[in-house]
PDB file of C-alpha atoms in Angstrom:
ATOM      1  CA  MET A   1       0.096   0.082   0.158  1.00 50.00           C
ATOM      2  CA  TYR A   2       0.778   3.587   0.249  1.00 56.00           C
ATOM      3  CA  TRP A   3       3.508   3.511   2.702  1.00 58.00           C
ATOM      4  CA  ASN A   4       6.194   6.010   3.652  1.00 59.00           C
ATOM      5  CA  GLY A   5       3.983   9.065   1.701  1.00 60.00           C
ATOM      6  CA  GLY A   6       3.372   7.552  -0.951  1.00 65.00           C
ATOM      7  CA  MET A   7       0.980  10.200  -2.128  1.00 70.00           C
ATOM      8  CA  GLY A   8       2.366  12.880  -3.219  1.00 74.00           C
ATOM      9  CA  PRO A   9       1.148  16.419  -1.987  1.00 75.00           C
ATOM     10  CA  ALA A  10      -0.373  17.232  -5.153  1.00 81.00           C
ATOM     11  CA  ALA A  11      -3.416  14.736  -4.131  1.00 81.00           C
ATOM     12  CA  TRP A  12      -3.041  15.981  -0.438  1.00 81.00           C
ATOM     13  CA  TRP A  13      -3.930  19.956  -1.976  1.00 87.00           C
ATOM     14  CA  GLY A  14      -6.378  18.019  -4.164  1.00 88.00           C
ATOM     15  CA  MET A  15      -8.558  16.379  -1.121  1.00 90.00           C
ATOM     16  CA  GLY A  16      -8.435  19.554   0.912  1.00 91.00           C
ATOM     17  CA  LEU A  17      -9.872  21.742  -1.946  1.00 94.00           C
ATOM     18  CA  GLY A  18     -11.784  18.762  -2.659  1.00 94.00           C
ATOM     19  CA  MET A  19     -13.007  19.026   1.104  1.00 96.00           C
ATOM     20  CA  VAL A  20     -13.554  23.129   0.715  1.00 96.00           C
ATOM     21  CA  VAL A  21     -15.431  22.494  -2.359  1.00 97.00           C
ATOM     22  CA  PHE A  22     -18.334  19.912  -0.282  1.00 97.00           C
ATOM     23  CA  TRP A  23     -18.552  22.647   2.692  1.00 97.00           C
ATOM     24  CA  LEU A  24     -19.402  24.962  -0.269  1.00 97.00           C
ATOM     25  CA  VAL A  25     -22.030  23.711  -1.782  1.00 97.00           C
ATOM     26  CA  LEU A  26     -24.059  21.702   1.325  1.00 97.00           C
ATOM     27  CA  LEU A  27     -24.151  25.259   2.909  1.00 97.00           C
ATOM     28  CA  VAL A  28     -25.019  26.705  -0.509  1.00 97.00           C
ATOM     29  CA  THR A  29     -27.814  24.427  -0.758  1.00 97.00           C
ATOM     30  CA  VAL A  30     -28.948  24.824   2.969  1.00 97.00           C
ATOM     31  CA  ALA A  31     -28.995  28.000   2.453  1.00 95.00           C
ATOM     32  CA  LEU A  32     -31.009  27.835  -0.802  1.00 94.00           C
ATOM     33  CA  VAL A  33     -33.254  25.258   0.618  1.00 93.00           C
ATOM     34  CA  VAL A  34     -34.138  27.234   3.698  1.00 91.00           C
ATOM     35  CA  ARG A  35     -34.391  30.627   1.934  1.00 89.00           C
ATOM     36  CA  TRP A  36     -37.279  29.089  -0.940  1.00 87.00           C
ATOM     37  CA  ALA A  37     -38.964  27.295   2.783  1.00 85.00           C
ATOM     38  CA  VAL A  38     -39.376  30.656   4.423  1.00 84.00           C
ATOM     39  CA  ASP A  39     -40.671  31.668   1.584  1.00 77.00           C
ATOM     40  CA  ALA A  40     -42.562  29.360   0.606  1.00 70.00           C
ATOM     41  CA  PRO A  41     -46.066  30.117   2.229  1.00 67.00           C
ATOM     42  CA  THR A  42     -45.843  33.791   0.013  1.00 62.00           C
ATOM     43  CA  GLY A  43     -45.084  32.242  -3.057  1.00 57.00           C
ATOM     44  CA  GLY A  44     -42.315  33.782  -3.145  1.00 53.00           C
ATOM     45  CA  ARG A  45     -43.709  36.955  -2.943  1.00 60.00           C
ATOM     46  CA  THR A  46     -44.224  39.708  -0.422  1.00 58.00           C
ATOM     47  CA  ALA A  47     -47.736  40.932   1.034  1.00 56.00           C
ATOM     48  CA  PRO A  48     -48.693  44.434  -1.317  1.00 56.00           C
ATOM     49  CA  ARG A  49     -47.240  47.412   1.296  1.00 56.00           C
ATOM     50  CA  GLY A  50     -49.137  51.090   2.182  1.00 55.00           C
ATOM     51  CA  PRO A  51     -47.935  54.101   2.383  1.00 50.00           C
ATOM     52  CA  ALA A  52     -45.000  53.895   5.534  1.00 51.00           C
ATOM     53  CA  GLU A  53     -46.266  54.504   8.670  1.00 48.00           C
ATOM     54  CA  GLY A  54     -46.158  57.557  10.203  1.00 45.00           C
ATOM     55  CA  SER A  55     -45.678  59.189   6.790  1.00 58.00           C
ATOM     56  CA  GLY A  56     -48.279  61.068   6.739  1.00 84.00           C
ATOM     57  CA  ALA A  57     -50.815  63.260   5.001  1.00 87.00           C
ATOM     58  CA  ARG A  58     -48.635  65.103   3.182  1.00 88.00           C
ATOM     59  CA  ALA A  59     -46.779  61.540   1.906  1.00 88.00           C
ATOM     60  CA  ILE A  60     -49.669  60.634   1.008  1.00 90.00           C
ATOM     61  CA  LEU A  61     -51.014  63.268  -1.508  1.00 91.00           C
ATOM     62  CA  ASP A  62     -47.204  63.628  -2.882  1.00 91.00           C
ATOM     63  CA  GLU A  63     -47.979  60.254  -3.753  1.00 91.00           C
ATOM     64  CA  ARG A  64     -51.089  60.561  -5.223  1.00 92.00           C
ATOM     65  CA  PHE A  65     -50.051  63.360  -7.796  1.00 93.00           C
ATOM     66  CA  ALA A  66     -46.791  61.326  -8.398  1.00 92.00           C
ATOM     67  CA  ARG A  67     -49.202  58.250  -9.785  1.00 91.00           C
ATOM     68  CA  GLY A  68     -51.393  60.742 -11.598  1.00 92.00           C
ATOM     69  CA  GLU A  69     -54.506  60.217  -9.595  1.00 91.00           C
ATOM     70  CA  ILE A  70     -55.109  63.692  -8.991  1.00 93.00           C
ATOM     71  CA  ASP A  71     -54.463  66.455 -10.817  1.00 94.00           C
ATOM     72  CA  GLU A  72     -52.255  69.714  -9.888  1.00 93.00           C
ATOM     73  CA  GLU A  73     -54.586  72.005  -8.977  1.00 94.00           C
ATOM     74  CA  THR A  74     -56.380  69.503  -6.677  1.00 94.00           C
ATOM     75  CA  TYR A  75     -53.054  68.844  -5.856  1.00 94.00           C
ATOM     76  CA  ARG A  76     -52.142  72.994  -4.633  1.00 93.00           C
ATOM     77  CA  ARG A  77     -55.355  73.296  -2.627  1.00 93.00           C
ATOM     78  CA  ALA A  78     -54.836  70.356  -0.875  1.00 91.00           C
ATOM     79  CA  SER A  79     -51.987  70.834   0.251  1.00 90.00           C
ATOM     80  CA  ALA A  80     -52.315  74.407   1.496  1.00 90.00           C
ATOM     81  CA  ALA A  81     -55.186  73.029   3.366  1.00 89.00           C
ATOM     82  CA  LEU A  82     -52.648  70.766   5.316  1.00 86.00           C
ATOM     83  CA  ARG A  83     -50.548  73.947   5.317  1.00 85.00           C
ATOM     84  CA  GLY A  84     -53.535  75.023   7.412  1.00 82.00           C
ATOM     85  CA  LEU A  85     -54.001  71.872   9.742  1.00 65.00           C
TER      86      LEU A  85
END
C-alpha cells in the first residue's frame, strides 16, 4: 500500500480543496432550501405595502400626485389645506 508518503503533496492539496468545495456546496444548498422554505407560504411574493407608517398626509398626497391620481389644482388645494391644519 502507500507507505512512507506514497501519496504526493498534490494529492493532499487536491483532497483539501475537495473538502472545501464540498462544504461550500453543502452550505449554499442548505441556505437556498431555507430561503425557499421561508418564502414558500407567499410563493416568493411579498405582500403589497401601503404608505409607510408615520409618513403622514403630506406624503400620501405627494404619492397620489406622483402617480397621477390627482391633478395639479387638486394637489395645490389639498396642500394648502394641510398647511392650514
